[in-house]
Tab-separated table of C-alpha atoms and ligand atoms in Angstrom:
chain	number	residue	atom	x	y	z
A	1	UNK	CA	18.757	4.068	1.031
A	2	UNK	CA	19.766	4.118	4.557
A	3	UNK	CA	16.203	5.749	5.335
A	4	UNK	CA	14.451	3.045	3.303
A	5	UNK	CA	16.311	0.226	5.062
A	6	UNK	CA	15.412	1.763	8.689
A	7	UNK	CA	11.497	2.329	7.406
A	8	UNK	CA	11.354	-1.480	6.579
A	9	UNK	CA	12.687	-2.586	9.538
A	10	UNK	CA	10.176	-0.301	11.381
A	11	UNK	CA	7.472	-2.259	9.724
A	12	UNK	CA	8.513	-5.737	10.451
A	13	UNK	CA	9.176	-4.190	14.424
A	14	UNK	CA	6.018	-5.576	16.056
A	15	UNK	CA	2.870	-2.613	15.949
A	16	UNK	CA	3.015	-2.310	19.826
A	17	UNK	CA	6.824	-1.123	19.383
A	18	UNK	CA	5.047	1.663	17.089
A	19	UNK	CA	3.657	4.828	18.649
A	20	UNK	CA	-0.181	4.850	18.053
A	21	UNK	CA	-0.632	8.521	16.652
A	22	UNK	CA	2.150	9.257	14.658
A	23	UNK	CA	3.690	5.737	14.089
A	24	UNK	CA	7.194	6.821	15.162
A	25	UNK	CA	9.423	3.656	16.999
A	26	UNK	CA	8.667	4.134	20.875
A	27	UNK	CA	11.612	3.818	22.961
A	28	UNK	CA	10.133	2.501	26.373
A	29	UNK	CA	11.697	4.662	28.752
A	30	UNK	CA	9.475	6.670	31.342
A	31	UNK	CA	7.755	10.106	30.357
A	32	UNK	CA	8.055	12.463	33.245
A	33	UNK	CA	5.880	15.566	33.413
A	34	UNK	CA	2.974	13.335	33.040
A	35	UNK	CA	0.029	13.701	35.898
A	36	UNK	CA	0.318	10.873	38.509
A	37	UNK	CA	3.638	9.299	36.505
A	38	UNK	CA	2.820	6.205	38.111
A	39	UNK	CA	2.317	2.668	36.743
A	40	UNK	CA	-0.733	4.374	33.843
A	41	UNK	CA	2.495	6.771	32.759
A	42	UNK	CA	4.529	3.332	32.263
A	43	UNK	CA	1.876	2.170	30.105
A	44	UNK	CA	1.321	5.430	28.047
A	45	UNK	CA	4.910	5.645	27.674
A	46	UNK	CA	5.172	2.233	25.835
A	47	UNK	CA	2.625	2.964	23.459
A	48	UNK	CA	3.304	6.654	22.262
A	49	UNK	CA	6.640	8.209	21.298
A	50	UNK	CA	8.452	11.073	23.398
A	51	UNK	CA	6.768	14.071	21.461
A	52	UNK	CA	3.571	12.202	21.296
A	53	UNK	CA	3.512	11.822	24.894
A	54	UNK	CA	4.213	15.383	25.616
A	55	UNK	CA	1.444	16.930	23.533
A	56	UNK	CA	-1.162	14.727	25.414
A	57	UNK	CA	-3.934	17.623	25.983
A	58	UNK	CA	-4.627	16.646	29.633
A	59	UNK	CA	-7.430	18.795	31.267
A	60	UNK	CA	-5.498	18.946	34.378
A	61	UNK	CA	-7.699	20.005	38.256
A	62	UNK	CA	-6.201	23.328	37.652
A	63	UNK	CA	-7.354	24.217	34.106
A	64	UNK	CA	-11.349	23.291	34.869
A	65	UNK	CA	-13.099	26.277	34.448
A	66	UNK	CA	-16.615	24.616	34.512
A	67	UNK	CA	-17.041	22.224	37.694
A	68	UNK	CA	-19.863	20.728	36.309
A	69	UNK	CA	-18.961	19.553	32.787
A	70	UNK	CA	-15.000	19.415	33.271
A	71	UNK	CA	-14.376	22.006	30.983
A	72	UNK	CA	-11.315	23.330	30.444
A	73	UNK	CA	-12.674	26.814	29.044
A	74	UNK	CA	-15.453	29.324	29.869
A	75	UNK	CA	-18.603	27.009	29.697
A	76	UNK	CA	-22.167	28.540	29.355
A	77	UNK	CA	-23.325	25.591	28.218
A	78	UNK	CA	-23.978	24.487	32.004
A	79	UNK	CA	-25.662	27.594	32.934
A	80	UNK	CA	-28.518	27.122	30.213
A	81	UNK	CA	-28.978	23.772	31.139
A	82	UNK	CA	-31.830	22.954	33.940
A	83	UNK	CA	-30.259	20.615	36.503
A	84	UNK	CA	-30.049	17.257	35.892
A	85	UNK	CA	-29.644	14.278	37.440
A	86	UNK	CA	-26.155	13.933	36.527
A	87	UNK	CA	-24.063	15.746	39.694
A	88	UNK	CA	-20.602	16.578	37.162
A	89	UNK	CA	-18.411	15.362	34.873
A	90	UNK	CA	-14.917	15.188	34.240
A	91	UNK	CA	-12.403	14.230	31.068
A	92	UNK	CA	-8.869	13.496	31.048
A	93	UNK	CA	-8.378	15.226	27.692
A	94	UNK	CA	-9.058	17.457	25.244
A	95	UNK	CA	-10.305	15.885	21.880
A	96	UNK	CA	-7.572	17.554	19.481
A	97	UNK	CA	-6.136	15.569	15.832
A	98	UNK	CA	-4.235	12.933	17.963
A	99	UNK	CA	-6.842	11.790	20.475
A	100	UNK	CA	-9.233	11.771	17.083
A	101	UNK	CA	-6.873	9.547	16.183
A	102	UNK	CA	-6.796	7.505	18.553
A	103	UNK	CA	-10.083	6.718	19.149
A	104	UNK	CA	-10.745	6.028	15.344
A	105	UNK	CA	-8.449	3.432	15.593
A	106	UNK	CA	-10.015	1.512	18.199
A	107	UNK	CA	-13.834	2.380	17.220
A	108	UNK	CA	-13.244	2.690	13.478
A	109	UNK	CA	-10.261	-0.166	13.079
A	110	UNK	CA	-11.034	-2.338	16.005
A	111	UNK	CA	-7.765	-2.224	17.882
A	112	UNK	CA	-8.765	-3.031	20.919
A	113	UNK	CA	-4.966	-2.801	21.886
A	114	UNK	CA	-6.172	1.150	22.186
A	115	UNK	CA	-8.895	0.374	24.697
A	116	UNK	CA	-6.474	-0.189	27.067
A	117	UNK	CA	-4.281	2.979	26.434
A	118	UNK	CA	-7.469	5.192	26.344
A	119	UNK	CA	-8.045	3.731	29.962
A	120	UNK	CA	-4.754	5.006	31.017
A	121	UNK	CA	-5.152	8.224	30.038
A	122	UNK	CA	-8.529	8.512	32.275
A	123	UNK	CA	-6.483	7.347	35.467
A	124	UNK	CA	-5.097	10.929	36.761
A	125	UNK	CA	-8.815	12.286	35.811
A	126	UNK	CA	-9.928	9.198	37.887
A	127	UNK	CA	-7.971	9.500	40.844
A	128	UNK	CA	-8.532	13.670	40.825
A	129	UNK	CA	-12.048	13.234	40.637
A	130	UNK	CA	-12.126	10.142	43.595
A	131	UNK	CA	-10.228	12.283	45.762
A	132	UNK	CA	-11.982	15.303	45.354
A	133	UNK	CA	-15.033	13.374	46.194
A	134	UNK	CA	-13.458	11.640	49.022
A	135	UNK	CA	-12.902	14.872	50.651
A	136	UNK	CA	-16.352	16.673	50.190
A	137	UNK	CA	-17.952	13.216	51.758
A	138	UNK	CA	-15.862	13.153	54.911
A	139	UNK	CA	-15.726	16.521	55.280
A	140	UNK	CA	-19.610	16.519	55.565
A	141	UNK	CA	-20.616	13.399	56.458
A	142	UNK	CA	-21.215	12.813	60.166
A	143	UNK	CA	-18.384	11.014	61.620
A	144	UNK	CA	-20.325	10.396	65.009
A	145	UNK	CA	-22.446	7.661	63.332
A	146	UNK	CA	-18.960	5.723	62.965
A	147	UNK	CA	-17.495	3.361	65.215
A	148	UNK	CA	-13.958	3.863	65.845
A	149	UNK	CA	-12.572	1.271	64.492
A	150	UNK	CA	-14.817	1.849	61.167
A	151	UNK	CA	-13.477	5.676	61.289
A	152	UNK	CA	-9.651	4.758	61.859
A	153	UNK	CA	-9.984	2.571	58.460
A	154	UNK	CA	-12.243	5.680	56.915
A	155	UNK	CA	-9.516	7.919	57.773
A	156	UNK	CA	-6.507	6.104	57.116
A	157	UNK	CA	-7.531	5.391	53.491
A	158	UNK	CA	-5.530	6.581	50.613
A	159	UNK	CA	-4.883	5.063	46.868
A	160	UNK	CA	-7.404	2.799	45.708
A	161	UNK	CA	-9.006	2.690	48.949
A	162	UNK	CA	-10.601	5.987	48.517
A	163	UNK	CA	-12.201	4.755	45.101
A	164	UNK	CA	-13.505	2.017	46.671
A	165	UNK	CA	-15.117	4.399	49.683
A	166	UNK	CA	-16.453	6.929	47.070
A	167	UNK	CA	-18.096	4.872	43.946
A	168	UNK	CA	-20.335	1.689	44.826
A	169	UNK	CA	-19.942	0.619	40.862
A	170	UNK	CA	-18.574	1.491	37.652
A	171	UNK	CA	-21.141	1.349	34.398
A	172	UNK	CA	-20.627	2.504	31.098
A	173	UNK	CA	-23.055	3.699	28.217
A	174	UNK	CA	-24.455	1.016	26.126
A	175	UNK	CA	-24.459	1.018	22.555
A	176	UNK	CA	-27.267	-0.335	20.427
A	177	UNK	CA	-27.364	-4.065	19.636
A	178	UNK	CA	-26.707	-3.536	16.458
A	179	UNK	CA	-23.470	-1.136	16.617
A	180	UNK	CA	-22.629	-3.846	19.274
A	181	UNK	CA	-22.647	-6.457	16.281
A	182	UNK	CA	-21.097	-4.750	13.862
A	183	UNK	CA	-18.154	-3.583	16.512
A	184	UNK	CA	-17.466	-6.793	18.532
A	185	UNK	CA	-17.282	-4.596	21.574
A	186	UNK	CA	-18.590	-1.688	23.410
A	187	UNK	CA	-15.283	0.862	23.738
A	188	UNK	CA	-17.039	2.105	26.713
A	189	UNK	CA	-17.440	-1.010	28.367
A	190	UNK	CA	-14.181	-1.657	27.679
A	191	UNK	CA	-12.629	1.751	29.716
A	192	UNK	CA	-14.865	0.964	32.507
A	193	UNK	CA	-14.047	-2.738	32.890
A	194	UNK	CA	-10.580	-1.375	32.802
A	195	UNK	CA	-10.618	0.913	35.307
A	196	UNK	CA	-12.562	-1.723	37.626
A	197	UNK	CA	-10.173	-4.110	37.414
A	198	UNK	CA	-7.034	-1.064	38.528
A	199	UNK	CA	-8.989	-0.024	41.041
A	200	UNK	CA	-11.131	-3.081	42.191
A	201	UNK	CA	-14.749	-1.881	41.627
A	202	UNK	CA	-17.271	-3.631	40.372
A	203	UNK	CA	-18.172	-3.188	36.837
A	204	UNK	CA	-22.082	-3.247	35.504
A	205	UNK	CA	-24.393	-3.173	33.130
A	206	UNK	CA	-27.242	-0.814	34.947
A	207	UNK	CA	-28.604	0.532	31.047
A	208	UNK	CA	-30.163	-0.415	27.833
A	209	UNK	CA	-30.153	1.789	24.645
A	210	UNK	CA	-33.438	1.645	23.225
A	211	UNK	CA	-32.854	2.598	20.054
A	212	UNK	CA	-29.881	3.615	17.880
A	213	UNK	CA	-29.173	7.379	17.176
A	214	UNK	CA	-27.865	9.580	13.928
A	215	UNK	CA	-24.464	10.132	13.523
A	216	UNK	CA	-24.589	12.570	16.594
A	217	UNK	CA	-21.155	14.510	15.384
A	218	UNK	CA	-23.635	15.952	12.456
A	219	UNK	CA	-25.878	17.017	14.583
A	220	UNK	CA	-26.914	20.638	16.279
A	221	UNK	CA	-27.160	20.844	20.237
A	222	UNK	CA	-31.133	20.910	20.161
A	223	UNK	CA	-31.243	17.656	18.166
A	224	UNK	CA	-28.702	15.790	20.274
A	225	UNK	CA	-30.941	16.457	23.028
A	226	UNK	CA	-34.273	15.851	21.459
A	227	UNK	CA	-32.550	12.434	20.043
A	228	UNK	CA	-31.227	11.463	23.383
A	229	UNK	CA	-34.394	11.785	25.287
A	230	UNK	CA	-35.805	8.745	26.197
A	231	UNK	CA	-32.710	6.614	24.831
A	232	UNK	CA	-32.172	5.192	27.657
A	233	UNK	CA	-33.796	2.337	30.023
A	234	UNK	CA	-32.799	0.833	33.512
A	235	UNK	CA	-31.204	-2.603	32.307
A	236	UNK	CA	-33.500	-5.552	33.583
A	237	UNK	CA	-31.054	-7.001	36.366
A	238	UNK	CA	-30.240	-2.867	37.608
A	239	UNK	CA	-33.012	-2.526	40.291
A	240	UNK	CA	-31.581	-5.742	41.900
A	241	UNK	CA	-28.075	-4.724	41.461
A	242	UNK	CA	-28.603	-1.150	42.651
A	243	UNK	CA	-30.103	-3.033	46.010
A	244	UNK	CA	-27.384	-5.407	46.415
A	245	UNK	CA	-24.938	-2.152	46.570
A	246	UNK	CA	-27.058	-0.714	48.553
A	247	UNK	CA	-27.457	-3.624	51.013
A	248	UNK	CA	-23.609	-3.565	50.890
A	249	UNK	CA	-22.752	-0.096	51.647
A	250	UNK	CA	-25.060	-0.351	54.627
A	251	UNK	CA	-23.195	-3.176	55.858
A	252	UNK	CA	-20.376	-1.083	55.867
A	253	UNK	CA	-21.623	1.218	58.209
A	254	UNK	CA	-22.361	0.980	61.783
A	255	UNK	CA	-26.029	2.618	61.776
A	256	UNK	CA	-27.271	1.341	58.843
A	257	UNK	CA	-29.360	3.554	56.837
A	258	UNK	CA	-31.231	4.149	53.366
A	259	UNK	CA	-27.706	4.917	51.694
A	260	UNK	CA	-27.485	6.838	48.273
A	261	UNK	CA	-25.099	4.863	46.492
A	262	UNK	CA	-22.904	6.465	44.200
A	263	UNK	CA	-22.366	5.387	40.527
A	264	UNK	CA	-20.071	6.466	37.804
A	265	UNK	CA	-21.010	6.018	33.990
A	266	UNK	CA	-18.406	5.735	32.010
A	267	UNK	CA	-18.488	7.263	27.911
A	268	UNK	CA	-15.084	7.950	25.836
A	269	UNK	CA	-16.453	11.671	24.658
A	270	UNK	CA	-18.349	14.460	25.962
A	271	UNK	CA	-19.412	16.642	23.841
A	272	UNK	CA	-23.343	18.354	24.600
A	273	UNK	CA	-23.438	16.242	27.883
A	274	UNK	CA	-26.833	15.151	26.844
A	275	UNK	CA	-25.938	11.224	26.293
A	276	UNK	CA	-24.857	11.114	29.918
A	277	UNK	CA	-27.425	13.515	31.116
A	278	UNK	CA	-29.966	11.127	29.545
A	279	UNK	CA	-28.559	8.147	31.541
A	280	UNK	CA	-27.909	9.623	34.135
A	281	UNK	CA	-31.628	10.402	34.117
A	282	UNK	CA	-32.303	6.683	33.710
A	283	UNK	CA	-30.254	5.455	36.914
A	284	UNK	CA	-32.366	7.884	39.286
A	285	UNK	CA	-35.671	7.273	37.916
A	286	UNK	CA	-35.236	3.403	40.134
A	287	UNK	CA	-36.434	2.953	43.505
A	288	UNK	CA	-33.096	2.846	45.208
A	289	UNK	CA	-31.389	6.703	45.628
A	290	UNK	CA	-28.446	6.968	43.230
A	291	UNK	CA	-26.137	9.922	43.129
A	292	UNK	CA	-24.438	9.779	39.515
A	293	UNK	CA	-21.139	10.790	38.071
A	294	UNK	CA	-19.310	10.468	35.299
A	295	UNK	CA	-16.266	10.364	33.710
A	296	UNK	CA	-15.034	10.784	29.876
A	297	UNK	CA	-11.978	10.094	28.124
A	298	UNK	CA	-12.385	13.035	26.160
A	299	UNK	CA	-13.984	16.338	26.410
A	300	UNK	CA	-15.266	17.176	22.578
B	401	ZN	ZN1	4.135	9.681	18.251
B	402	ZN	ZN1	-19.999	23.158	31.630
């Protein structure tokens, strides 16, 4: 009776007092052990209970066995592959029952609530892969060309400042028109709008998907690719937003030059690579030189 009494009160307790996998009451109260434990851990923490929270399956720096897909086991996937346009990718997490979860209830159910949970789970994979970044281009980028000033700012960035030094934009990969109908939203618009606004990037829509795809989850390897190629077009306004990045970073720097700009794309699951490969292939094939990244929630 006791247990029946508790259960009903549970389910009048508003849903954002529930945890989101396993529907257990969350008792807000910080997580430790997470990666980062910053303000993202505050926010996972009120949204998933205690055990929840402690069988997240992050792909932390130190598991990646592949560099270019992320992976967090032996990948020879990456080897067959011929090089592509799209430099590496990284995940925050492994796609195991709860993350399934997850997701289905924000693509599937339309709790967009989740959106913004999923986009706290990317942050440590985020900030690993900015810094990384931020390292390789300083480490090999000719500091001469800098004025002093310009290098004392370049050097003394940390935080957010070193996303906003490494990525020029954020976009995400589109869905069809008509999934966007049926949806109301685009989940991976939504993670990359949210990571904009924490780390104050611009957000944008660079691609179009030409067509709609199969359920790609039925689908072998070859005919993911083969379905893929193609799927993917510049949006109209990209060329002129690529430039106006371009313009910008060049303004940043003292001796201005033909700067690659450097974009992320943005997708909740990786799974053959060839979705991002394919728009990846898209952003490059404009006039302006784009190095592109990108960045999953979850590594399939
Ligand atoms: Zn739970
Ligand atoms: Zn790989």
């Amino acid at each position: 009776m006791k247990r029946l009494f508790r259960s009903f009160f549970e389910l009048l307790r508003p849903s954002f007092k529930s945890c989101r996998i396993c529907g257990k009451v969350v008792a807000e109260t910080m997580r430790e052990g997470m990666p980062g434990y910053t303000s993202y851990a505050r926010f996972v923490s009120a949204m998933l209970c205690r055990e929840c929270c402690s069988s997240i399956p992050w792909i932390e720096a130190g598991q990646i066995c592949c560099h270019a897909c992320g992976r967090s086991i032996p990948c020879n996937d990456c080897i067959r592959l011929p090089t592509s346009e799209l430099i590496r990718n990284r995940s925050a997490v492994r796609y195991d029952d709860g993350m399934k979860e997850l997701l289905a209830q924000l693509k599937y159910r339309g709790d967009e609530a989740v959106a913004s949970l999923l986009e706290a789970l990317m942050c440590p994979a985020f900030e690993h892969m900015t810094s990384e970044l931020y390292r390789l281009y300083c480490t090999h980028k000719n500091l001469a060309k800098y004025h002093p000033r310009e290098l004392m700012q370049l050097l003394q960035r940390g935080g957010p400042n070193q996303a906003a030094y490494v990525w020029d934009a954020l976009t995400y990969v589109p869905v069809s028109s008509q999934r966007a109908e049926e949806r109301g939203f685009n989940q991976a618009q939504l993670l990359a709008e949210g990571l904009a606004v924490r780390y104050g990037l611009p957000a944008i829509e660079l691609l179009n998907r030409i067509r709609d795809t199969p359920k790609q989850s039925f689908q072998s390897r070859k005919a993911r690719f083969q379905n893929t190629e193609a799927l993917f077009t510049p949006a109209p306004d990209a060329a002129h937003l690529l430039n106006q990045l371009s313009l910008k970073r060049n303004r940043q720097q003292s001796t201005p030059t033909n700067s690659t700009i450097r974009i992320l794309i943005v997708d909740d699951i990786y799974t053959t690579g060839s979705t991002l490969r394919a728009c990846a292939k898209s952003l490059s094939g404009t006039v302006i030189p784009v190095e592109v990244y990108s960045l999953a929630w979850a590594r399939g």
